[in-house]
PDB file of C-alpha atoms and ligand atoms in Angstrom:
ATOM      1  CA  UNK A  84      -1.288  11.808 -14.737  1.00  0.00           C
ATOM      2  CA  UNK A  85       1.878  13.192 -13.310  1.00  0.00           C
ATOM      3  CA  UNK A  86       2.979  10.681 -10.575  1.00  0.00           C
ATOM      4  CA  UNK A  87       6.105  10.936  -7.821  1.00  0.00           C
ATOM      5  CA  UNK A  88       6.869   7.031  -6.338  1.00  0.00           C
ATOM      6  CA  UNK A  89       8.803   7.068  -3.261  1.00  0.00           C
ATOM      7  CA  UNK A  90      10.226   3.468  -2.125  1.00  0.00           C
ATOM      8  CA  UNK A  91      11.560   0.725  -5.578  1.00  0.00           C
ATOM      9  CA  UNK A  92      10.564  -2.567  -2.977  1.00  0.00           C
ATOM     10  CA  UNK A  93       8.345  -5.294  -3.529  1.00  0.00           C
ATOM     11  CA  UNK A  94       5.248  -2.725  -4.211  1.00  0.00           C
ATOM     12  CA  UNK A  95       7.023   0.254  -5.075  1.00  0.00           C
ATOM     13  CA  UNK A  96       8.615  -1.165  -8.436  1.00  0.00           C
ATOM     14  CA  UNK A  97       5.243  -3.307  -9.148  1.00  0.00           C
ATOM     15  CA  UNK A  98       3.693   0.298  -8.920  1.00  0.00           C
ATOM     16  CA  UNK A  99       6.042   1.797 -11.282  1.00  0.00           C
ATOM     17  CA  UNK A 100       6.200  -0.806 -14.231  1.00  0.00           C
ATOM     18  CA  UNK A 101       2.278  -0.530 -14.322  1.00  0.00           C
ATOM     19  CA  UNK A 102       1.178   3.077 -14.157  1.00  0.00           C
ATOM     20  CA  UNK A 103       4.389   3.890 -16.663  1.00  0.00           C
ATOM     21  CA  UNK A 104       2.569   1.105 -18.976  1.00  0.00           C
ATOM     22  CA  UNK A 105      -0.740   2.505 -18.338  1.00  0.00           C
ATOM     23  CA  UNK A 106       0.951   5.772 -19.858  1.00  0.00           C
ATOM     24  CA  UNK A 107       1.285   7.469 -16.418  1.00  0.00           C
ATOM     25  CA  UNK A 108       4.097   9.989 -16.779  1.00  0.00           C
ATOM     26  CA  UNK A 109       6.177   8.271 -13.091  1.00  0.00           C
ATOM     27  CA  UNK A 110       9.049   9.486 -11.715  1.00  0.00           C
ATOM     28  CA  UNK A 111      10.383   7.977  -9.133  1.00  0.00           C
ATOM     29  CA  UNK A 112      12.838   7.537  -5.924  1.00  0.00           C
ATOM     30  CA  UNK A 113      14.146   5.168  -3.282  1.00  0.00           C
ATOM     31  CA  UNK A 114      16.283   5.978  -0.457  1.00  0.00           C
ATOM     32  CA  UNK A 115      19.705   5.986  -1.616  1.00  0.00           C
ATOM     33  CA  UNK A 116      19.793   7.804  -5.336  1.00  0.00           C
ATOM     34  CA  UNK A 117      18.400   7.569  -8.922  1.00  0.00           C
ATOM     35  CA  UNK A 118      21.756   5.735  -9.601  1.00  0.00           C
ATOM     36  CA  UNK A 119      21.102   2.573  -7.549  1.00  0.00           C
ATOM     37  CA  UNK A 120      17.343   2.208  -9.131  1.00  0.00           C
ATOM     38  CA  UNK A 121      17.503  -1.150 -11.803  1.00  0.00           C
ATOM     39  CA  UNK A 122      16.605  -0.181 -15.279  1.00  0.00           C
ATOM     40  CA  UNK A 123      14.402  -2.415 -15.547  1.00  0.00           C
ATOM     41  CA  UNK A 124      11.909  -0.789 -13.865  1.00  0.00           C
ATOM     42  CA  UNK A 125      12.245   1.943 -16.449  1.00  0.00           C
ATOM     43  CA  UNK A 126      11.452   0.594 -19.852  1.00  0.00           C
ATOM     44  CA  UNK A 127       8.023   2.344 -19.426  1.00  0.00           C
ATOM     45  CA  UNK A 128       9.551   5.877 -19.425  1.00  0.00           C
ATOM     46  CA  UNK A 129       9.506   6.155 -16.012  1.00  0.00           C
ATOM     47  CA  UNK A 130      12.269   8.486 -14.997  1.00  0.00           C
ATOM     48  CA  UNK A 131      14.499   7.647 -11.640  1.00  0.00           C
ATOM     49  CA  UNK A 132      14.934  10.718  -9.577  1.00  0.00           C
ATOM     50  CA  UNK A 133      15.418  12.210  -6.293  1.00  0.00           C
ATOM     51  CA  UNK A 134      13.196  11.900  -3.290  1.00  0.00           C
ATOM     52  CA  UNK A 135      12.709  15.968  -4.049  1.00  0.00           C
ATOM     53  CA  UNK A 136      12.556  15.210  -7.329  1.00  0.00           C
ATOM     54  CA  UNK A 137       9.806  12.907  -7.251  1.00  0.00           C
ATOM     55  CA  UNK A 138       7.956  15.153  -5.561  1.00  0.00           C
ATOM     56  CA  UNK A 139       7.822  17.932  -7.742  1.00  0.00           C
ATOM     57  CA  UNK A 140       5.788  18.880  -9.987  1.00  0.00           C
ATOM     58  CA  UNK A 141       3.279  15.658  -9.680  1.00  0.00           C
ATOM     59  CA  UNK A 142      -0.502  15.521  -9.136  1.00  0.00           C
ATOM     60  CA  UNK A 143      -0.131  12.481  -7.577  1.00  0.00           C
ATOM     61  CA  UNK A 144       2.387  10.912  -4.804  1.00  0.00           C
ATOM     62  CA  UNK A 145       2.490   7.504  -3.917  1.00  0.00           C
ATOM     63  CA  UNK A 146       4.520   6.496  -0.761  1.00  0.00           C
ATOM     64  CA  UNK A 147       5.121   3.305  -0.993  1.00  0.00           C
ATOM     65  CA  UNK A 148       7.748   3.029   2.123  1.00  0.00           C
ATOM     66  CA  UNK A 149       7.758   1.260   5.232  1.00  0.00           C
ATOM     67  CA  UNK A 150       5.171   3.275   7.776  1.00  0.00           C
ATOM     68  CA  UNK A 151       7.956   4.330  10.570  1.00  0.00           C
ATOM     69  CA  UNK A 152      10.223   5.814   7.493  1.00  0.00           C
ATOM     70  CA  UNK A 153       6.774   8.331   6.444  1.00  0.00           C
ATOM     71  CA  UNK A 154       7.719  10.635   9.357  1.00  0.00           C
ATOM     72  CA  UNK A 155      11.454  11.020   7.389  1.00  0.00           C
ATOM     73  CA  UNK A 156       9.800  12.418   4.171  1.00  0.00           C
ATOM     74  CA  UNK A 157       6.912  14.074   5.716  1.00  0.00           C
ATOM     75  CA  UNK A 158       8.871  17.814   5.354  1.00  0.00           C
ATOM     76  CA  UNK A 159       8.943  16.998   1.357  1.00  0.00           C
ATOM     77  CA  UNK A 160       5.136  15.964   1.386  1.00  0.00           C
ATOM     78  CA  UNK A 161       4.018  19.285   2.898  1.00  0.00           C
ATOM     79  CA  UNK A 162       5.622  21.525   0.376  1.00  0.00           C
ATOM     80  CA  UNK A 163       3.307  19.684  -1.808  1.00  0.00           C
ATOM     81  CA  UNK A 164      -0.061  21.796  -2.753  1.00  0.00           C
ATOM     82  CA  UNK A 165      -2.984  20.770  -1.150  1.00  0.00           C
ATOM     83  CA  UNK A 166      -4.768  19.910  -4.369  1.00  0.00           C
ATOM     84  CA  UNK A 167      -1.681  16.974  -4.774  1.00  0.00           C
ATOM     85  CA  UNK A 168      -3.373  13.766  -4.106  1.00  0.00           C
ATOM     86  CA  UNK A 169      -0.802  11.915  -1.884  1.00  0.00           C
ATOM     87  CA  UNK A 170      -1.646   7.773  -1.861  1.00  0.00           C
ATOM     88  CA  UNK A 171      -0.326   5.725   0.906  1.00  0.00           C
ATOM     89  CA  UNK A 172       0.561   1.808   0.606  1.00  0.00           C
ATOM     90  CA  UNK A 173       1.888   1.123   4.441  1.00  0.00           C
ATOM     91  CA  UNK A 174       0.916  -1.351   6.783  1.00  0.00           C
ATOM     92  CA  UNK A 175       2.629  -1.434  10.456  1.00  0.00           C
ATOM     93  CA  UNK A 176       4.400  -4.136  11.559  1.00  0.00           C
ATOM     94  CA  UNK A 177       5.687  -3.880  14.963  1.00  0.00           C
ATOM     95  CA  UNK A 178       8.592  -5.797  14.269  1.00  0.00           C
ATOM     96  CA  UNK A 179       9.771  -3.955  11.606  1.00  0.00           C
ATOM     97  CA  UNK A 180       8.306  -0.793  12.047  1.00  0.00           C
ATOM     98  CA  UNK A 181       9.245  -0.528  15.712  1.00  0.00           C
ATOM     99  CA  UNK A 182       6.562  -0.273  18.448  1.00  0.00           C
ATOM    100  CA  UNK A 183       4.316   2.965  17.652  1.00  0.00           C
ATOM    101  CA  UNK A 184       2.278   3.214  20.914  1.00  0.00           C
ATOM    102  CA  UNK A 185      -0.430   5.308  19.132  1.00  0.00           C
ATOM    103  CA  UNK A 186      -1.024   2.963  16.982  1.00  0.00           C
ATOM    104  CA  UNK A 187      -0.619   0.048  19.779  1.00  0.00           C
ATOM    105  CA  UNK A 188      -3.433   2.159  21.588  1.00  0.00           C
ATOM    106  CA  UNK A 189      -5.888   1.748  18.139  1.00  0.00           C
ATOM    107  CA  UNK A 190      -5.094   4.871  16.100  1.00  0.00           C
ATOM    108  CA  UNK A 191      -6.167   3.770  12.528  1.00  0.00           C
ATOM    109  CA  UNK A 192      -2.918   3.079  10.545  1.00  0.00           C
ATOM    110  CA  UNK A 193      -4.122   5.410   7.720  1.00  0.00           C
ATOM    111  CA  UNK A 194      -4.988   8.361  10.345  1.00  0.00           C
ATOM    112  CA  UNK A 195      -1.917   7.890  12.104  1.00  0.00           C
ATOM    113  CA  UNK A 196       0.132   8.524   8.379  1.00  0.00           C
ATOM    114  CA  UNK A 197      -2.248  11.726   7.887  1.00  0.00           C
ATOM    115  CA  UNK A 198      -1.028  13.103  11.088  1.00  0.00           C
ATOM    116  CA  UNK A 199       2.814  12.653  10.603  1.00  0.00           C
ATOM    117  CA  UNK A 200       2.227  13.856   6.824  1.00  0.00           C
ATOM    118  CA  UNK A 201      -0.550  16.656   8.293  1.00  0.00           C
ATOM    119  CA  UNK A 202      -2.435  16.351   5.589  1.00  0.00           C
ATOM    120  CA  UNK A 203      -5.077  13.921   4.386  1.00  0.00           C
ATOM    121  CA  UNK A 204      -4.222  10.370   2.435  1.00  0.00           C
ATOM    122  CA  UNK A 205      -5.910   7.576   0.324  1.00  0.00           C
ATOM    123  CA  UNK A 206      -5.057   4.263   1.405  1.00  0.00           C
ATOM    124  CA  UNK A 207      -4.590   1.875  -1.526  1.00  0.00           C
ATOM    125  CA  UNK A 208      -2.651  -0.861  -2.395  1.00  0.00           C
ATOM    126  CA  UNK A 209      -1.725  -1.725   1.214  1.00  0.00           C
ATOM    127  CA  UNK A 210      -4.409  -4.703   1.007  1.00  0.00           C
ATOM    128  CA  UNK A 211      -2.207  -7.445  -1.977  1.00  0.00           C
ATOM    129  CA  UNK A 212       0.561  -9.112  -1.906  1.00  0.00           C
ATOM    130  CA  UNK A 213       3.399  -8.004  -3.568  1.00  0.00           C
ATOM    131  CA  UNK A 214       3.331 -11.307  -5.779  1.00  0.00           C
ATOM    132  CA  UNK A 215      -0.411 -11.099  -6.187  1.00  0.00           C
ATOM    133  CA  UNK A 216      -0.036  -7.522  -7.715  1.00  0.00           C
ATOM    134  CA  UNK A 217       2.597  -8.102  -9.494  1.00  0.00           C
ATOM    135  CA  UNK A 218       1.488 -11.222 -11.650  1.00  0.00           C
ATOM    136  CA  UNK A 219      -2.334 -11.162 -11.325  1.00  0.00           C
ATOM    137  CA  UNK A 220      -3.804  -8.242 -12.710  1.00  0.00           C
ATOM    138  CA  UNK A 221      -6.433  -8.355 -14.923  1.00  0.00           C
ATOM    139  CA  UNK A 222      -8.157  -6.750 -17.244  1.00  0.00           C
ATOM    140  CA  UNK A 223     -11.594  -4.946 -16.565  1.00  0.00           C
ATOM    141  CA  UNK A 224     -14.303  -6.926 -17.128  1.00  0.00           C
ATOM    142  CA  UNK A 225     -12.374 -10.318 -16.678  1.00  0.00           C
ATOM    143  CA  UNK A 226     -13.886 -13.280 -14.515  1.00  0.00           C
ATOM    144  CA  UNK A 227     -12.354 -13.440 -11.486  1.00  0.00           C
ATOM    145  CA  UNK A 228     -10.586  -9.703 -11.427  1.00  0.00           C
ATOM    146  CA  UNK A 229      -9.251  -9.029  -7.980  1.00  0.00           C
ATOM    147  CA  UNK A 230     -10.403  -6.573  -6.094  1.00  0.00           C
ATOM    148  CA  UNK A 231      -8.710  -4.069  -3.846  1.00  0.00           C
ATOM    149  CA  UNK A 232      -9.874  -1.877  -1.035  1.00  0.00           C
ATOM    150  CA  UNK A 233      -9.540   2.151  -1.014  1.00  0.00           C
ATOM    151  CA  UNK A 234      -9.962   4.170   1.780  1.00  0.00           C
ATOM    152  CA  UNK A 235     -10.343   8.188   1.144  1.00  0.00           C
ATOM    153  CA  UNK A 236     -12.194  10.554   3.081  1.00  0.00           C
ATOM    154  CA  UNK A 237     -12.378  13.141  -0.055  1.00  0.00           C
ATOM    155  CA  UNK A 238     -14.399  12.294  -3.900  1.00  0.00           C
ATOM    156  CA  UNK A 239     -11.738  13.603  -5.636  1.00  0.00           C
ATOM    157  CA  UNK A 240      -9.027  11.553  -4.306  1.00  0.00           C
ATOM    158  CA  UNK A 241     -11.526   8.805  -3.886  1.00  0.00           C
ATOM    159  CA  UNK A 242     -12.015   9.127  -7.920  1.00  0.00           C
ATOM    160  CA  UNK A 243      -8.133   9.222  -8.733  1.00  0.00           C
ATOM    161  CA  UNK A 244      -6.859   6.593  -6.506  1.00  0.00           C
ATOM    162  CA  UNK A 245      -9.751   3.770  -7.898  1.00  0.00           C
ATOM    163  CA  UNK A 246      -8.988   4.759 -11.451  1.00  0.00           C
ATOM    164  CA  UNK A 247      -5.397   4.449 -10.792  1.00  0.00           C
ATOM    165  CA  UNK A 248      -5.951   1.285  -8.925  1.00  0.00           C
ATOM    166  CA  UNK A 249      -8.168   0.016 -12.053  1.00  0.00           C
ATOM    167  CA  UNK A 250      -4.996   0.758 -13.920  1.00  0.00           C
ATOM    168  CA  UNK A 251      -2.861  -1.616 -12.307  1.00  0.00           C
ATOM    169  CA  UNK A 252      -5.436  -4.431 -13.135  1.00  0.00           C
ATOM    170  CA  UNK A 253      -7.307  -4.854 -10.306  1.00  0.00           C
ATOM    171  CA  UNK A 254     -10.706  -3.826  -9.030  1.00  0.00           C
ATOM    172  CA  UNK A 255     -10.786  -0.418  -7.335  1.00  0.00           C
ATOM    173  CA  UNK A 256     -13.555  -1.352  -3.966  1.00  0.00           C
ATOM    174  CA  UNK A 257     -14.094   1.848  -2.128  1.00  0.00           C
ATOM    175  CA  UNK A 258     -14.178   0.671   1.125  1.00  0.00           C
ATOM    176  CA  UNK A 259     -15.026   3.913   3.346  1.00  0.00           C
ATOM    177  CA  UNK A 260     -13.566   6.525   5.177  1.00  0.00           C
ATOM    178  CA  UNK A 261      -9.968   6.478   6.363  1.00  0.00           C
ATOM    179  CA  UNK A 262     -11.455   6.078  10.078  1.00  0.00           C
ATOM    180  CA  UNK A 263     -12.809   3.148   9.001  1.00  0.00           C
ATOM    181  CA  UNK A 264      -9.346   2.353   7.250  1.00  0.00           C
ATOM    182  CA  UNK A 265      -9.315  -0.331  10.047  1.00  0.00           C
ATOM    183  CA  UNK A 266     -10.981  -2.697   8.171  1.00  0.00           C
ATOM    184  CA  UNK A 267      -8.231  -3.554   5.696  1.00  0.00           C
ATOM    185  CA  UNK A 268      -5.168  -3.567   8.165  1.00  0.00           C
ATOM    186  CA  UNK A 269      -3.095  -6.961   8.563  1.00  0.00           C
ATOM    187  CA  UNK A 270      -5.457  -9.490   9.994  1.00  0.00           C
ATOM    188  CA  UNK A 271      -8.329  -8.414   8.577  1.00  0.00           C
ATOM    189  CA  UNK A 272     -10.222 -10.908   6.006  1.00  0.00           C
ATOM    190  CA  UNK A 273      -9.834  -7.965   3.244  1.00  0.00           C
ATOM    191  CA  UNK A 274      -6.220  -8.433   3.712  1.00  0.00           C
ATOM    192  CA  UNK A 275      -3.779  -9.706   1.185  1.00  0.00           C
ATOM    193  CA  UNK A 276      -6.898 -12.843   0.772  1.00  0.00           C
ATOM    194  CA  UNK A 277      -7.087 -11.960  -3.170  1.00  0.00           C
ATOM    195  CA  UNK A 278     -10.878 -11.412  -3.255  1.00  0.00           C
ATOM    196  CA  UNK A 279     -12.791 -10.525  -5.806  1.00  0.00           C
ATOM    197  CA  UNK A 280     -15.299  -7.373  -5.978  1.00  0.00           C
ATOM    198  CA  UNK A 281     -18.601  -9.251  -4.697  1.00  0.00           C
ATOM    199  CA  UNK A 282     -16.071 -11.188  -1.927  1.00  0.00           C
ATOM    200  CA  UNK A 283     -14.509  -8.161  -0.381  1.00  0.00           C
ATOM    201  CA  UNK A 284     -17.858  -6.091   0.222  1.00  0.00           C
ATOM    202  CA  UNK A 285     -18.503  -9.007   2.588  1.00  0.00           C
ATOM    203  CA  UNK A 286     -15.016  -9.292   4.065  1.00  0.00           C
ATOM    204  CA  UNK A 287     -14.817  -5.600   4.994  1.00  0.00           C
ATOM    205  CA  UNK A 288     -17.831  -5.765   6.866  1.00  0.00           C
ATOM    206  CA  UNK A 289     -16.796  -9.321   8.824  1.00  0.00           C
ATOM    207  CA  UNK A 290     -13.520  -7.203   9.679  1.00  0.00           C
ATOM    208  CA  UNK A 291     -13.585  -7.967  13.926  1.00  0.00           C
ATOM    209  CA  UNK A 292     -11.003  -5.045  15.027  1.00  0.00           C
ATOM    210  CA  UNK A 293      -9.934  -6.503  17.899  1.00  0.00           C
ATOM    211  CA  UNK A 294      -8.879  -9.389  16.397  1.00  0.00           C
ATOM    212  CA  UNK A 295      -6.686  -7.740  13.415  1.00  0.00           C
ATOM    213  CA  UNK A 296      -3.089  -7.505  15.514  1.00  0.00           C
ATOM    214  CA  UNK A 297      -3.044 -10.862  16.866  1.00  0.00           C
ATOM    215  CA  UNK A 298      -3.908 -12.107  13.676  1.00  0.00           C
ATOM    216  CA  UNK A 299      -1.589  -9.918  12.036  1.00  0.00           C
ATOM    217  CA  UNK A 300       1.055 -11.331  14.266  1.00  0.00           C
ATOM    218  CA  UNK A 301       0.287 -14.940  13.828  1.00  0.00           C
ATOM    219  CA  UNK A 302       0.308 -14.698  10.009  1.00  0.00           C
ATOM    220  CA  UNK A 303       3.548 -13.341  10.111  1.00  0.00           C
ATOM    221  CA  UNK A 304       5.065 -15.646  12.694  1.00  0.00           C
ATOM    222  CA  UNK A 305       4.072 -18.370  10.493  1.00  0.00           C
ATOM    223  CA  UNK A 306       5.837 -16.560   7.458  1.00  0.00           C
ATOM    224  CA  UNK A 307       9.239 -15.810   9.329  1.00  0.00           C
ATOM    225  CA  UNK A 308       9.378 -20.117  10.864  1.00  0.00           C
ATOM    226  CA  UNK A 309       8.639 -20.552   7.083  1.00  0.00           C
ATOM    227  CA  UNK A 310      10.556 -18.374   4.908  1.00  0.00           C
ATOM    228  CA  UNK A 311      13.314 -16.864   7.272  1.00  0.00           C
ATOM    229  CA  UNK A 312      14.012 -14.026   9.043  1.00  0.00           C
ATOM    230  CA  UNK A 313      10.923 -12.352   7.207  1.00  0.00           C
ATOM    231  CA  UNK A 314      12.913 -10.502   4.521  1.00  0.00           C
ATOM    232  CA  UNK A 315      11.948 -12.736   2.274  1.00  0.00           C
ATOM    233  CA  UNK A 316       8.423 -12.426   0.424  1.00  0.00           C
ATOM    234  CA  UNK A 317       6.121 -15.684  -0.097  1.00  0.00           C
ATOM    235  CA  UNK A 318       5.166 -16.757  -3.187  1.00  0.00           C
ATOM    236  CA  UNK A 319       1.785 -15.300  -4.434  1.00  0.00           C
ATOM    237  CA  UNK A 320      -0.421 -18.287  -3.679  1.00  0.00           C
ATOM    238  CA  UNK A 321       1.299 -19.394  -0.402  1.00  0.00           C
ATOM    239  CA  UNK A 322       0.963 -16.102   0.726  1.00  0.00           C
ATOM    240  CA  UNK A 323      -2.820 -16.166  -0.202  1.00  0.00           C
ATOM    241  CA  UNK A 324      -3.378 -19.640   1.180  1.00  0.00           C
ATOM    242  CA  UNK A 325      -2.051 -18.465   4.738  1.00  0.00           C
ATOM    243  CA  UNK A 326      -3.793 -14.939   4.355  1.00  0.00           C
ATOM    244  CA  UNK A 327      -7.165 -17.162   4.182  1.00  0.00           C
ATOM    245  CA  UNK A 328      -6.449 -19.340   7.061  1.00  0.00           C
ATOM    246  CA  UNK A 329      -5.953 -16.741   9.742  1.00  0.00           C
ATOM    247  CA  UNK A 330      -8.019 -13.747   8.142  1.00  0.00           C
ATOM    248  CA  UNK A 331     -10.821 -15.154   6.880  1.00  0.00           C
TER     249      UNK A 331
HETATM  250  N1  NAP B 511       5.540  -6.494   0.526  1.00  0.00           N
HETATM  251  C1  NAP B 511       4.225  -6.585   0.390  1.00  0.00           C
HETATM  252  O1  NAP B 511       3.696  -7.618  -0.069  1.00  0.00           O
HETATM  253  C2  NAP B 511       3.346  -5.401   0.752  1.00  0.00           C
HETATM  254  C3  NAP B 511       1.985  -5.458   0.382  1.00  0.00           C
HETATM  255  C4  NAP B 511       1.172  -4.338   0.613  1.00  0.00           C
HETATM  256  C5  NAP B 511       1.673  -3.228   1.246  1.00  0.00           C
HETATM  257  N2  NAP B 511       2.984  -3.205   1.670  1.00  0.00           N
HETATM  258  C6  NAP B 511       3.419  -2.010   2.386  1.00  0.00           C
HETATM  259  O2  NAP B 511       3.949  -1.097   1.427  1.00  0.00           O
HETATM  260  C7  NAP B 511       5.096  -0.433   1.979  1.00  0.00           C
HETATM  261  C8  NAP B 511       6.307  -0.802   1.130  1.00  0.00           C
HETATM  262  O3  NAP B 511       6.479  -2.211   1.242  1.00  0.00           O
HETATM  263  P1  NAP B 511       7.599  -3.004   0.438  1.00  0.00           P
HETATM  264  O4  NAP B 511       7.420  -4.441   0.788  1.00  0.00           O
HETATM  265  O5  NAP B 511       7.586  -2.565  -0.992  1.00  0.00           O
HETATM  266  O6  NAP B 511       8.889  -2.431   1.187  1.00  0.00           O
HETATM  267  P2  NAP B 511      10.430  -2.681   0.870  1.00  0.00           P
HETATM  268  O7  NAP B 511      10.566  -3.807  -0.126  1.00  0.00           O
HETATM  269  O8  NAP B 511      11.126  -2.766   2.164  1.00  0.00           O
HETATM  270  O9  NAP B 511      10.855  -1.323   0.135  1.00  0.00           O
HETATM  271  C9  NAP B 511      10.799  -0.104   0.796  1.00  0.00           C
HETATM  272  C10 NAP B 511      11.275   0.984  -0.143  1.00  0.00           C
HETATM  273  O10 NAP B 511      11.135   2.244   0.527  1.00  0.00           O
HETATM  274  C11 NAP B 511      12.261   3.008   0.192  1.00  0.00           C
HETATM  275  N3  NAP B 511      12.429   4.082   1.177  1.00  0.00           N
HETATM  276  C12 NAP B 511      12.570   3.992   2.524  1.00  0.00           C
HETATM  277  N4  NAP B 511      12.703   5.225   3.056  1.00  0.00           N
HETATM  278  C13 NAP B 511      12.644   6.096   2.014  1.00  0.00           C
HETATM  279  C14 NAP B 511      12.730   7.509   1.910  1.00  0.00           C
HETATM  280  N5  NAP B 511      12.898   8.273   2.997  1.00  0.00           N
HETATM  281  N6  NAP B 511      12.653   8.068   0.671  1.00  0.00           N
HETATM  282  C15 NAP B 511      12.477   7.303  -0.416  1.00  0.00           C
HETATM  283  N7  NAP B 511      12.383   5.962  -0.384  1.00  0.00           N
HETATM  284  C16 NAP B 511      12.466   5.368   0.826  1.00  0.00           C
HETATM  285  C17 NAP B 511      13.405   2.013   0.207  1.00  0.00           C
HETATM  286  O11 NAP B 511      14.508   2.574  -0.425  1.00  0.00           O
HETATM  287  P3  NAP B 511      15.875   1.722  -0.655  1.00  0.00           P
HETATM  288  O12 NAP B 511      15.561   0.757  -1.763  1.00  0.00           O
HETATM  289  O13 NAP B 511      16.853   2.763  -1.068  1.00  0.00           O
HETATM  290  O14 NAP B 511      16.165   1.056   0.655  1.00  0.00           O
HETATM  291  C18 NAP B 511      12.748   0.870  -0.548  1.00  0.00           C
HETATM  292  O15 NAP B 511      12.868   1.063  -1.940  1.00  0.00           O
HETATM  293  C19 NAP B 511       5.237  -0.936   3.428  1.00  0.00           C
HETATM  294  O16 NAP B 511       4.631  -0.037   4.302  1.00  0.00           O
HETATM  295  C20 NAP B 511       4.499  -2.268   3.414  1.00  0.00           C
HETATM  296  O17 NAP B 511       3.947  -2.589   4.658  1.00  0.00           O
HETATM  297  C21 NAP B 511       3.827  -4.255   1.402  1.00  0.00           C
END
């Protein structure tokens, strides 16, 4: 398929080296220019580009930015065509993301995205670790295969985000609606806990909702006393190991 990537961070790039191997034709962009993206990430024949680059032309967009920067790009997204399956990767963190007081309130993360971007999403790849995705894919078929949540509320995009999920070596889970998106927010047990397919059916539905943002908030205090001022990203099974603890 013909795939724009917006953001090059600790899921962005991930993103890029595997659908470029999988023989996805990827372009993509970060925030300051196709001149400051590594090579590296390229030696798939993925092409770095503009933002408006990335976005043209493509079947499928991935944003793979931190939630408060979506409203920044949402102008690009809706020249798009409406048959252009846009994925989302986000998750809000109030410290980071600044305080969004819909979301505060209990907008869905996912629903809130749709309505900056006005137009629908799939939510997919927000649920792994950066680490996790990067070093643990697997391929189908293989004992202990992760499994990953994806939220759509159409079959089409439904279909193209779990195949290009499956791509990146993990299990594509379709885990419901995008109101129902909820479920695989920070703090939930589906939530960076590295499940596989027969696990995460049962963590979705043990998902309490009112618990997710104080759990959220715990896991990450315990990463920034840990690892710093939070720019840092744990190690894969650290990350997992704490994920467990306060998720599950
Ligand atoms: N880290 C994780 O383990 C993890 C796991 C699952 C989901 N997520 C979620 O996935 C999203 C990305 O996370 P991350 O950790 O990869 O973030 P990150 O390391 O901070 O990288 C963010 C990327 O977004 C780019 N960006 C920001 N605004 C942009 C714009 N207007 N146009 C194009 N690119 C833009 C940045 O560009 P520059 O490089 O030019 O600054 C950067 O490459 C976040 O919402 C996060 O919550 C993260």
């Amino acid at each position: 398929m013909k795939i724009g990537i917006l953001g090059t961070g600790h899921i962005g790039k991930t993103l890029v080296k595997k659908l470029s191997a999988a023989g996805h034709d990827v372009k993509v962009a970060n925030s300051r220019g196709p001149d400051t993206i590594e090579p590296e990430l390229l030696t798939s024949g993925a092409r770095a580009v503009t933002t408006q680059e990335a976005l043209e032309d493509v079947e499928v967009v991935v944003l793979s930015i931190p939630l408060n920067r979506i409203p920044d790009v949402a102008p690009l997204v809706a020249r798009l065509p409406e048959e252009t399956l846009v994925i989302d990767t986000s998750n809000y963190y109030p410290f980071r993301d600044d305080r969004i007081e819909a979301i505060e309130a209990g907008q869905v993360e996912s629903l809130w995205v749709a309505e900056q971007l006005g137009r629908p999403v799939a939510k997919a790849w927000n649920a792994i670790g950066s680490d996790s995705l990067a070093t643990k894919g697997k391929s189908a078929g293989s004992p202990g295969r992760i499994a990953i949540p994806i939220a759509s509320d159409g079959e089409r995009d439904r279909e193209v985000a779990m195949a290009l999920v499956e791509d990146t070596g993990l299990d594509a889970f379709y885990s419901g609606t995008l109101a129902d998106s909820w479920r695989q927010q920070p703090g939930a047990p589906a939530y960076c806990t590295d499940l596989t397919r027969e696990e995460l059916g049962r963590a979705l539905a043990a998902a309490d909702r009112a618990r997710l943002p104080k759990r959220r908030d715990l896991g990450l205090a315990v990463v920034q006393e840990r690892l710093g001022d939070g720019g840092a990203n744990p190690d894969a099974d650290w990350g997992v190991r704490l994920a467990r603890v306060i998720n599950m």
